[in-house]
Amino acid sequence: MASNYPLGYDDERFQSIVNQNFHCLICYNVLKDPVMCRRNEHYFCRGCITEHLRRNSHTCPTCADELSVETLQDVPRIVKNYLNELSIRCDHYDRGCRELVQLQNLKRHVAECGFTPGVCGNQGCGETISKRDRTYHESELCQFRKLKCHNCGEISTMMAGMKTEVANLNTKMAHITRIQKRTREESKHEHETWKT
């Protein structure tokens, strides 16, 4: 089921089988941010039921009772506690993270996870890498990294000296060019004077 709103958690992410009573009646995944219809206590992911109410109707998709975002209720505490204590794989399992955390700690773990994807900070690169590999990639592997210079001070001094030399040579060349031009003009003038 492709969607633009957050679905529940895929069953395969959990260490143990999750009872079907704790699955969303819209996406059929394990409940994420669970809420329920007030009269018959049908459980849904908040994202799923909100989208259902926005797109379809203002009724519960299971019992057809009147329902709106405002009339949704929190699930009982025992349901929240059961879900919070489930062991789930990290969001970045496919990128290499093998951590199993309690569902209540998933958000914090994902925020700190070394396998969280990020973009290389070197200008021109744009490669997606894991947070834990970013420093090494940016300083050692990336073709766009800034190279370390062991003789930078000496090279900078030499470059400054060369710039001064080039400026002096340009001044001398301009002076020589002016002298050559004047000499040519004088020579041409003398040549014309001898002709007459």
PDB file of N, CA and C in Angstrom, residues 49-140:
ATOM      1  N   ILE A  49      -5.916   6.790  10.034  1.00  0.00           N
ATOM      2  CA  ILE A  49      -7.306   7.209  10.222  1.00  0.00           C
ATOM      3  C   ILE A  49      -7.491   8.681   9.856  1.00  0.00           C
ATOM      4  N   THR A  50      -6.482   9.499  10.114  1.00  0.00           N
ATOM      5  CA  THR A  50      -6.567  10.915   9.736  1.00  0.00           C
ATOM      6  C   THR A  50      -6.691  11.042   8.227  1.00  0.00           C
ATOM      7  N   GLU A  51      -5.879  10.282   7.502  1.00  0.00           N
ATOM      8  CA  GLU A  51      -5.944  10.311   6.035  1.00  0.00           C
ATOM      9  C   GLU A  51      -7.277   9.746   5.539  1.00  0.00           C
ATOM     10  N   HIS A  52      -7.757   8.683   6.166  1.00  0.00           N
ATOM     11  CA  HIS A  52      -9.054   8.094   5.790  1.00  0.00           C
ATOM     12  C   HIS A  52     -10.171   9.135   5.959  1.00  0.00           C
ATOM     13  N   LEU A  53     -10.167   9.822   7.083  1.00  0.00           N
ATOM     14  CA  LEU A  53     -11.217  10.817   7.345  1.00  0.00           C
ATOM     15  C   LEU A  53     -11.103  12.001   6.392  1.00  0.00           C
ATOM     16  N   ARG A  54      -9.899  12.363   6.022  1.00  0.00           N
ATOM     17  CA  ARG A  54      -9.691  13.481   5.100  1.00  0.00           C
ATOM     18  C   ARG A  54     -10.169  13.127   3.692  1.00  0.00           C
ATOM     19  N   ARG A  55      -9.886  11.899   3.252  1.00  0.00           N
ATOM     20  CA  ARG A  55     -10.185  11.497   1.869  1.00  0.00           C
ATOM     21  C   ARG A  55     -11.579  10.920   1.666  1.00  0.00           C
ATOM     22  N   ASN A  56     -12.035  10.135   2.591  1.00  0.00           N
ATOM     23  CA  ASN A  56     -13.236   9.344   2.347  1.00  0.00           C
ATOM     24  C   ASN A  56     -14.488   9.904   3.005  1.00  0.00           C
ATOM     25  N   SER A  57     -14.615   9.661   4.267  1.00  0.00           N
ATOM     26  CA  SER A  57     -15.853  10.057   4.938  1.00  0.00           C
ATOM     27  C   SER A  57     -15.554  10.367   6.388  1.00  0.00           C
ATOM     28  N   HIS A  58     -16.574  10.730   7.084  1.00  0.00           N
ATOM     29  CA  HIS A  58     -16.422  11.005   8.509  1.00  0.00           C
ATOM     30  C   HIS A  58     -17.068   9.896   9.325  1.00  0.00           C
ATOM     31  N   THR A  59     -16.693   8.674   8.927  1.00  0.00           N
ATOM     32  CA  THR A  59     -17.183   7.501   9.657  1.00  0.00           C
ATOM     33  C   THR A  59     -16.031   6.534   9.896  1.00  0.00           C
ATOM     34  N   CYS A  60     -16.194   5.710  10.890  1.00  0.00           N
ATOM     35  CA  CYS A  60     -15.214   4.662  11.183  1.00  0.00           C
ATOM     36  C   CYS A  60     -15.245   3.654  10.034  1.00  0.00           C
ATOM     37  N   PRO A  61     -14.096   3.285   9.469  1.00  0.00           N
ATOM     38  CA  PRO A  61     -14.089   2.344   8.346  1.00  0.00           C
ATOM     39  C   PRO A  61     -14.507   0.923   8.744  1.00  0.00           C
ATOM     40  N   THR A  62     -14.570   0.648  10.038  1.00  0.00           N
ATOM     41  CA  THR A  62     -14.930  -0.690  10.495  1.00  0.00           C
ATOM     42  C   THR A  62     -16.406  -0.789  10.890  1.00  0.00           C
ATOM     43  N   CYS A  63     -16.882   0.166  11.694  1.00  0.00           N
ATOM     44  CA  CYS A  63     -18.265   0.071  12.189  1.00  0.00           C
ATOM     45  C   CYS A  63     -19.195   1.130  11.600  1.00  0.00           C
ATOM     46  N   ALA A  64     -18.661   2.061  10.825  1.00  0.00           N
ATOM     47  CA  ALA A  64     -19.430   3.120  10.157  1.00  0.00           C
ATOM     48  C   ALA A  64     -20.046   4.132  11.116  1.00  0.00           C
ATOM     49  N   ASP A  65     -19.605   4.157  12.364  1.00  0.00           N
ATOM     50  CA  ASP A  65     -20.063   5.194  13.298  1.00  0.00           C
ATOM     51  C   ASP A  65     -19.493   6.543  12.891  1.00  0.00           C
ATOM     52  N   GLU A  66     -20.204   7.613  13.229  1.00  0.00           N
ATOM     53  CA  GLU A  66     -19.742   8.983  12.998  1.00  0.00           C
ATOM     54  C   GLU A  66     -18.372   9.141  13.649  1.00  0.00           C
ATOM     55  N   LEU A  67     -17.433   9.761  12.919  1.00  0.00           N
ATOM     56  CA  LEU A  67     -16.076   9.901  13.448  1.00  0.00           C
ATOM     57  C   LEU A  67     -15.401  11.104  12.819  1.00  0.00           C
ATOM     58  N   SER A  68     -14.593  11.806  13.602  1.00  0.00           N
ATOM     59  CA  SER A  68     -13.789  12.921  13.090  1.00  0.00           C
ATOM     60  C   SER A  68     -12.454  12.899  13.827  1.00  0.00           C
ATOM     61  N   VAL A  69     -11.516  13.691  13.351  1.00  0.00           N
ATOM     62  CA  VAL A  69     -10.202  13.755  14.008  1.00  0.00           C
ATOM     63  C   VAL A  69     -10.379  14.194  15.456  1.00  0.00           C
ATOM     64  N   GLU A  70     -11.316  15.107  15.690  1.00  0.00           N
ATOM     65  CA  GLU A  70     -11.552  15.624  17.039  1.00  0.00           C
ATOM     66  C   GLU A  70     -12.150  14.573  17.979  1.00  0.00           C
ATOM     67  N   THR A  71     -12.918  13.635  17.437  1.00  0.00           N
ATOM     68  CA  THR A  71     -13.568  12.639  18.308  1.00  0.00           C
ATOM     69  C   THR A  71     -12.730  11.371  18.496  1.00  0.00           C
ATOM     70  N   LEU A  72     -11.588  11.287  17.834  1.00  0.00           N
ATOM     71  CA  LEU A  72     -10.697  10.141  18.056  1.00  0.00           C
ATOM     72  C   LEU A  72     -10.223  10.158  19.502  1.00  0.00           C
ATOM     73  N   GLN A  73     -10.039   8.988  20.077  1.00  0.00           N
ATOM     74  CA  GLN A  73      -9.593   8.900  21.463  1.00  0.00           C
ATOM     75  C   GLN A  73      -8.290   8.112  21.540  1.00  0.00           C
ATOM     76  N   ASP A  74      -7.551   8.385  22.613  1.00  0.00           N
ATOM     77  CA  ASP A  74      -6.340   7.607  22.862  1.00  0.00           C
ATOM     78  C   ASP A  74      -6.735   6.177  23.212  1.00  0.00           C
ATOM     79  N   VAL A  75      -5.873   5.237  22.846  1.00  0.00           N
ATOM     80  CA  VAL A  75      -6.118   3.839  23.208  1.00  0.00           C
ATOM     81  C   VAL A  75      -5.865   3.682  24.707  1.00  0.00           C
ATOM     82  N   PRO A  76      -6.391   2.630  25.330  1.00  0.00           N
ATOM     83  CA  PRO A  76      -6.144   2.410  26.758  1.00  0.00           C
ATOM     84  C   PRO A  76      -4.640   2.280  27.053  1.00  0.00           C
ATOM     85  N   ARG A  77      -4.277   2.637  28.272  1.00  0.00           N
ATOM     86  CA  ARG A  77      -2.872   2.615  28.674  1.00  0.00           C
ATOM     87  C   ARG A  77      -2.252   1.229  28.522  1.00  0.00           C
ATOM     88  N   ILE A  78      -2.989   0.186  28.761  1.00  0.00           N
ATOM     89  CA  ILE A  78      -2.452  -1.174  28.640  1.00  0.00           C
ATOM     90  C   ILE A  78      -2.008  -1.465  27.202  1.00  0.00           C
ATOM     91  N   VAL A  79      -2.733  -0.917  26.228  1.00  0.00           N
ATOM     92  CA  VAL A  79      -2.361  -1.086  24.812  1.00  0.00           C
ATOM     93  C   VAL A  79      -1.057  -0.340  24.542  1.00  0.00           C
ATOM     94  N   LYS A  80      -0.970   0.911  25.018  1.00  0.00           N
ATOM     95  CA  LYS A  80       0.264   1.697  24.835  1.00  0.00           C
ATOM     96  C   LYS A  80       1.448   1.000  25.490  1.00  0.00           C
ATOM     97  N   ASN A  81       1.247   0.498  26.711  1.00  0.00           N
ATOM     98  CA  ASN A  81       2.335  -0.179  27.422  1.00  0.00           C
ATOM     99  C   ASN A  81       2.798  -1.424  26.673  1.00  0.00           C
ATOM    100  N   TYR A  82       1.849  -2.212  26.178  1.00  0.00           N
ATOM    101  CA  TYR A  82       2.194  -3.419  25.418  1.00  0.00           C
ATOM    102  C   TYR A  82       3.038  -3.044  24.197  1.00  0.00           C
ATOM    103  N   LEU A  83       2.580  -2.056  23.446  1.00  0.00           N
ATOM    104  CA  LEU A  83       3.299  -1.632  22.236  1.00  0.00           C
ATOM    105  C   LEU A  83       4.677  -1.069  22.582  1.00  0.00           C
ATOM    106  N   ASN A  84       4.742  -0.216  23.609  1.00  0.00           N
ATOM    107  CA  ASN A  84       6.010   0.420  23.980  1.00  0.00           C
ATOM    108  C   ASN A  84       7.089  -0.578  24.382  1.00  0.00           C
ATOM    109  N   GLU A  85       6.689  -1.728  24.916  1.00  0.00           N
ATOM    110  CA  GLU A  85       7.659  -2.718  25.383  1.00  0.00           C
ATOM    111  C   GLU A  85       8.090  -3.708  24.306  1.00  0.00           C
ATOM    112  N   LEU A  86       7.469  -3.658  23.132  1.00  0.00           N
ATOM    113  CA  LEU A  86       7.866  -4.554  22.040  1.00  0.00           C
ATOM    114  C   LEU A  86       9.280  -4.223  21.563  1.00  0.00           C
ATOM    115  N   SER A  87      10.058  -5.254  21.228  1.00  0.00           N
ATOM    116  CA  SER A  87      11.404  -5.047  20.675  1.00  0.00           C
ATOM    117  C   SER A  87      11.307  -4.956  19.160  1.00  0.00           C
ATOM    118  N   ILE A  88      11.879  -3.878  18.618  1.00  0.00           N
ATOM    119  CA  ILE A  88      11.784  -3.602  17.178  1.00  0.00           C
ATOM    120  C   ILE A  88      13.172  -3.306  16.615  1.00  0.00           C
ATOM    121  N   ARG A  89      13.367  -3.663  15.353  1.00  0.00           N
ATOM    122  CA  ARG A  89      14.631  -3.344  14.669  1.00  0.00           C
ATOM    123  C   ARG A  89      14.665  -1.859  14.330  1.00  0.00           C
ATOM    124  N   CYS A  90      15.847  -1.337  14.253  1.00  0.00           N
ATOM    125  CA  CYS A  90      16.077   0.065  13.880  1.00  0.00           C
ATOM    126  C   CYS A  90      15.540   0.352  12.476  1.00  0.00           C
ATOM    127  N   ASP A  91      15.155   1.592  12.235  1.00  0.00           N
ATOM    128  CA  ASP A  91      14.708   2.034  10.902  1.00  0.00           C
ATOM    129  C   ASP A  91      15.795   1.808   9.850  1.00  0.00           C
ATOM    130  N   HIS A  92      17.051   1.772  10.294  1.00  0.00           N
ATOM    131  CA  HIS A  92      18.184   1.679   9.366  1.00  0.00           C
ATOM    132  C   HIS A  92      18.787   0.270   9.318  1.00  0.00           C
ATOM    133  N   TYR A  93      17.964  -0.719   9.564  1.00  0.00           N
ATOM    134  CA  TYR A  93      18.399  -2.118   9.503  1.00  0.00           C
ATOM    135  C   TYR A  93      18.990  -2.438   8.130  1.00  0.00           C
ATOM    136  N   ASP A  94      18.341  -1.978   7.075  1.00  0.00           N
ATOM    137  CA  ASP A  94      18.811  -2.246   5.707  1.00  0.00           C
ATOM    138  C   ASP A  94      20.144  -1.564   5.406  1.00  0.00           C
ATOM    139  N   ARG A  95      20.516  -0.569   6.211  1.00  0.00           N
ATOM    140  CA  ARG A  95      21.799   0.115   6.033  1.00  0.00           C
ATOM    141  C   ARG A  95      22.891  -0.500   6.914  1.00  0.00           C
ATOM    142  N   GLY A  96      22.496  -1.502   7.757  1.00  0.00           N
ATOM    143  CA  GLY A  96      23.497  -2.207   8.556  1.00  0.00           C
ATOM    144  C   GLY A  96      23.288  -2.195  10.056  1.00  0.00           C
ATOM    145  N   CYS A  97      22.364  -1.409  10.592  1.00  0.00           N
ATOM    146  CA  CYS A  97      22.154  -1.366  12.041  1.00  0.00           C
ATOM    147  C   CYS A  97      21.421  -2.627  12.491  1.00  0.00           C
ATOM    148  N   ARG A  98      21.975  -3.309  13.479  1.00  0.00           N
ATOM    149  CA  ARG A  98      21.385  -4.551  13.973  1.00  0.00           C
ATOM    150  C   ARG A  98      20.772  -4.387  15.369  1.00  0.00           C
ATOM    151  N   GLU A  99      20.595  -3.151  15.804  1.00  0.00           N
ATOM    152  CA  GLU A  99      20.042  -2.877  17.131  1.00  0.00           C
ATOM    153  C   GLU A  99      18.576  -3.281  17.223  1.00  0.00           C
ATOM    154  N   LEU A 100      18.228  -3.871  18.348  1.00  0.00           N
ATOM    155  CA  LEU A 100      16.837  -4.126  18.726  1.00  0.00           C
ATOM    156  C   LEU A 100      16.567  -3.234  19.927  1.00  0.00           C
ATOM    157  N   VAL A 101      15.554  -2.393  19.835  1.00  0.00           N
ATOM    158  CA  VAL A 101      15.230  -1.483  20.932  1.00  0.00           C
ATOM    159  C   VAL A 101      13.748  -1.602  21.249  1.00  0.00           C
ATOM    160  N   GLN A 102      13.383  -1.182  22.457  1.00  0.00           N
ATOM    161  CA  GLN A 102      11.962  -1.132  22.771  1.00  0.00           C
ATOM    162  C   GLN A 102      11.335  -0.042  21.911  1.00  0.00           C
ATOM    163  N   LEU A 103      10.114  -0.278  21.486  1.00  0.00           N
ATOM    164  CA  LEU A 103       9.423   0.664  20.603  1.00  0.00           C
ATOM    165  C   LEU A 103       9.406   2.073  21.188  1.00  0.00           C
ATOM    166  N   GLN A 104       9.258   2.189  22.506  1.00  0.00           N
ATOM    167  CA  GLN A 104       9.233   3.507  23.137  1.00  0.00           C
ATOM    168  C   GLN A 104      10.566   4.244  22.995  1.00  0.00           C
ATOM    169  N   ASN A 105      11.660   3.526  22.725  1.00  0.00           N
ATOM    170  CA  ASN A 105      12.985   4.139  22.581  1.00  0.00           C
ATOM    171  C   ASN A 105      13.427   4.264  21.127  1.00  0.00           C
ATOM    172  N   LEU A 106      12.588   3.838  20.199  1.00  0.00           N
ATOM    173  CA  LEU A 106      12.973   3.814  18.781  1.00  0.00           C
ATOM    174  C   LEU A 106      13.329   5.201  18.254  1.00  0.00           C
ATOM    175  N   LYS A 107      12.512   6.181  18.524  1.00  0.00           N
ATOM    176  CA  LYS A 107      12.738   7.531  17.993  1.00  0.00           C
ATOM    177  C   LYS A 107      14.098   8.073  18.455  1.00  0.00           C
ATOM    178  N   ARG A 108      14.416   7.906  19.746  1.00  0.00           N
ATOM    179  CA  ARG A 108      15.693   8.379  20.286  1.00  0.00           C
ATOM    180  C   ARG A 108      16.857   7.624  19.648  1.00  0.00           C
ATOM    181  N   HIS A 109      16.711   6.290  19.529  1.00  0.00           N
ATOM    182  CA  HIS A 109      17.781   5.494  18.917  1.00  0.00           C
ATOM    183  C   HIS A 109      18.038   5.945  17.477  1.00  0.00           C
ATOM    184  N   VAL A 110      16.977   6.104  16.699  1.00  0.00           N
ATOM    185  CA  VAL A 110      17.126   6.489  15.287  1.00  0.00           C
ATOM    186  C   VAL A 110      17.824   7.846  15.175  1.00  0.00           C
ATOM    187  N   ALA A 111      17.509   8.764  16.085  1.00  0.00           N
ATOM    188  CA  ALA A 111      18.142  10.092  16.056  1.00  0.00           C
ATOM    189  C   ALA A 111      19.649   9.997  16.302  1.00  0.00           C
ATOM    190  N   GLU A 112      20.074   8.997  17.080  1.00  0.00           N
ATOM    191  CA  GLU A 112      21.493   8.841  17.419  1.00  0.00           C
ATOM    192  C   GLU A 112      22.191   7.760  16.604  1.00  0.00           C
ATOM    193  N   CYS A 113      21.463   7.003  15.822  1.00  0.00           N
ATOM    194  CA  CYS A 113      22.001   5.838  15.112  1.00  0.00           C
ATOM    195  C   CYS A 113      23.114   6.224  14.135  1.00  0.00           C
ATOM    196  N   GLY A 114      24.208   5.490  14.190  1.00  0.00           N
ATOM    197  CA  GLY A 114      25.339   5.728  13.293  1.00  0.00           C
ATOM    198  C   GLY A 114      25.064   5.364  11.846  1.00  0.00           C
ATOM    199  N   PHE A 115      23.982   4.641  11.603  1.00  0.00           N
ATOM    200  CA  PHE A 115      23.638   4.239  10.239  1.00  0.00           C
ATOM    201  C   PHE A 115      22.643   5.194   9.582  1.00  0.00           C
ATOM    202  N   THR A 116      22.292   6.273  10.298  1.00  0.00           N
ATOM    203  CA  THR A 116      21.391   7.271   9.722  1.00  0.00           C
ATOM    204  C   THR A 116      22.051   7.853   8.479  1.00  0.00           C
ATOM    205  N   PRO A 117      21.342   7.876   7.353  1.00  0.00           N
ATOM    206  CA  PRO A 117      21.953   8.412   6.133  1.00  0.00           C
ATOM    207  C   PRO A 117      22.086   9.928   6.192  1.00  0.00           C
ATOM    208  N   GLY A 118      23.158  10.407   5.597  1.00  0.00           N
ATOM    209  CA  GLY A 118      23.406  11.840   5.486  1.00  0.00           C
ATOM    210  C   GLY A 118      24.179  12.100   4.210  1.00  0.00           C
ATOM    211  N   VAL A 119      24.235  13.345   3.827  1.00  0.00           N
ATOM    212  CA  VAL A 119      24.921  13.720   2.592  1.00  0.00           C
ATOM    213  C   VAL A 119      26.307  14.251   2.940  1.00  0.00           C
ATOM    214  N   CYS A 120      27.291  13.861   2.165  1.00  0.00           N
ATOM    215  CA  CYS A 120      28.666  14.341   2.338  1.00  0.00           C
ATOM    216  C   CYS A 120      28.667  15.866   2.307  1.00  0.00           C
ATOM    217  N   GLY A 121      29.411  16.472   3.223  1.00  0.00           N
ATOM    218  CA  GLY A 121      29.460  17.928   3.329  1.00  0.00           C
ATOM    219  C   GLY A 121      30.458  18.592   2.398  1.00  0.00           C
ATOM    220  N   ASN A 122      31.255  17.802   1.675  1.00  0.00           N
ATOM    221  CA  ASN A 122      32.229  18.402   0.759  1.00  0.00           C
ATOM    222  C   ASN A 122      31.522  18.960  -0.467  1.00  0.00           C
ATOM    223  N   GLN A 123      31.857  20.187  -0.799  1.00  0.00           N
ATOM    224  CA  GLN A 123      31.238  20.846  -1.951  1.00  0.00           C
ATOM    225  C   GLN A 123      31.503  20.040  -3.219  1.00  0.00           C
ATOM    226  N   GLY A 124      30.412  19.724  -3.944  1.00  0.00           N
ATOM    227  CA  GLY A 124      30.528  18.996  -5.199  1.00  0.00           C
ATOM    228  C   GLY A 124      30.295  17.503  -5.085  1.00  0.00           C
ATOM    229  N   CYS A 125      30.244  16.963  -3.857  1.00  0.00           N
ATOM    230  CA  CYS A 125      30.115  15.506  -3.709  1.00  0.00           C
ATOM    231  C   CYS A 125      28.655  15.059  -3.752  1.00  0.00           C
ATOM    232  N   GLY A 126      27.905  15.272  -2.695  1.00  0.00           N
ATOM    233  CA  GLY A 126      26.500  14.887  -2.660  1.00  0.00           C
ATOM    234  C   GLY A 126      26.239  13.411  -2.413  1.00  0.00           C
ATOM    235  N   GLU A 127      27.267  12.609  -2.118  1.00  0.00           N
ATOM    236  CA  GLU A 127      27.077  11.173  -1.881  1.00  0.00           C
ATOM    237  C   GLU A 127      26.370  10.948  -0.543  1.00  0.00           C
ATOM    238  N   THR A 128      25.453   9.970  -0.502  1.00  0.00           N
ATOM    239  CA  THR A 128      24.756   9.619   0.730  1.00  0.00           C
ATOM    240  C   THR A 128      25.577   8.570   1.468  1.00  0.00           C
ATOM    241  N   ILE A 129      25.889   8.873   2.731  1.00  0.00           N
ATOM    242  CA  ILE A 129      26.720   7.994   3.552  1.00  0.00           C
ATOM    243  C   ILE A 129      26.121   7.893   4.953  1.00  0.00           C
ATOM    244  N   SER A 130      26.502   6.869   5.700  1.00  0.00           N
ATOM    245  CA  SER A 130      26.047   6.711   7.081  1.00  0.00           C
ATOM    246  C   SER A 130      26.720   7.749   7.964  1.00  0.00           C
ATOM    247  N   LYS A 131      25.983   8.190   8.989  1.00  0.00           N
ATOM    248  CA  LYS A 131      26.499   9.197   9.918  1.00  0.00           C
ATOM    249  C   LYS A 131      27.847   8.770  10.502  1.00  0.00           C
ATOM    250  N   ARG A 132      27.982   7.482  10.847  1.00  0.00           N
ATOM    251  CA  ARG A 132      29.212   6.999  11.482  1.00  0.00           C
ATOM    252  C   ARG A 132      30.413   7.031  10.532  1.00  0.00           C
ATOM    253  N   ASP A 133      30.176   6.995   9.223  1.00  0.00           N
ATOM    254  CA  ASP A 133      31.252   6.987   8.232  1.00  0.00           C
ATOM    255  C   ASP A 133      31.541   8.371   7.651  1.00  0.00           C
ATOM    256  N   ARG A 134      30.762   9.357   8.039  1.00  0.00           N
ATOM    257  CA  ARG A 134      30.838  10.670   7.395  1.00  0.00           C
ATOM    258  C   ARG A 134      32.217  11.328   7.538  1.00  0.00           C
ATOM    259  N   THR A 135      32.747  11.376   8.748  1.00  0.00           N
ATOM    260  CA  THR A 135      34.037  12.036   8.967  1.00  0.00           C
ATOM    261  C   THR A 135      35.134  11.381   8.139  1.00  0.00           C
ATOM    262  N   TYR A 136      35.200  10.049   8.175  1.00  0.00           N
ATOM    263  CA  TYR A 136      36.226   9.330   7.423  1.00  0.00           C
ATOM    264  C   TYR A 136      36.051   9.565   5.924  1.00  0.00           C
ATOM    265  N   HIS A 137      34.809   9.487   5.452  1.00  0.00           N
ATOM    266  CA  HIS A 137      34.536   9.713   4.027  1.00  0.00           C
ATOM    267  C   HIS A 137      34.979  11.115   3.613  1.00  0.00           C
ATOM    268  N   GLU A 138      34.555  12.120   4.389  1.00  0.00           N
ATOM    269  CA  GLU A 138      34.838  13.512   4.015  1.00  0.00           C
ATOM    270  C   GLU A 138      36.326  13.844   4.060  1.00  0.00           C
ATOM    271  N   SER A 139      37.073  13.205   4.981  1.00  0.00           N
ATOM    272  CA  SER A 139      38.484  13.567   5.117  1.00  0.00           C
ATOM    273  C   SER A 139      39.452  12.626   4.395  1.00  0.00           C
ATOM    274  N   GLU A 140      39.027  11.387   4.108  1.00  0.00           N
ATOM    275  CA  GLU A 140      39.953  10.417   3.526  1.00  0.00           C
ATOM    276  C   GLU A 140      39.533   9.848   2.167  1.00  0.00           C
TER     277      GLU A 140
END
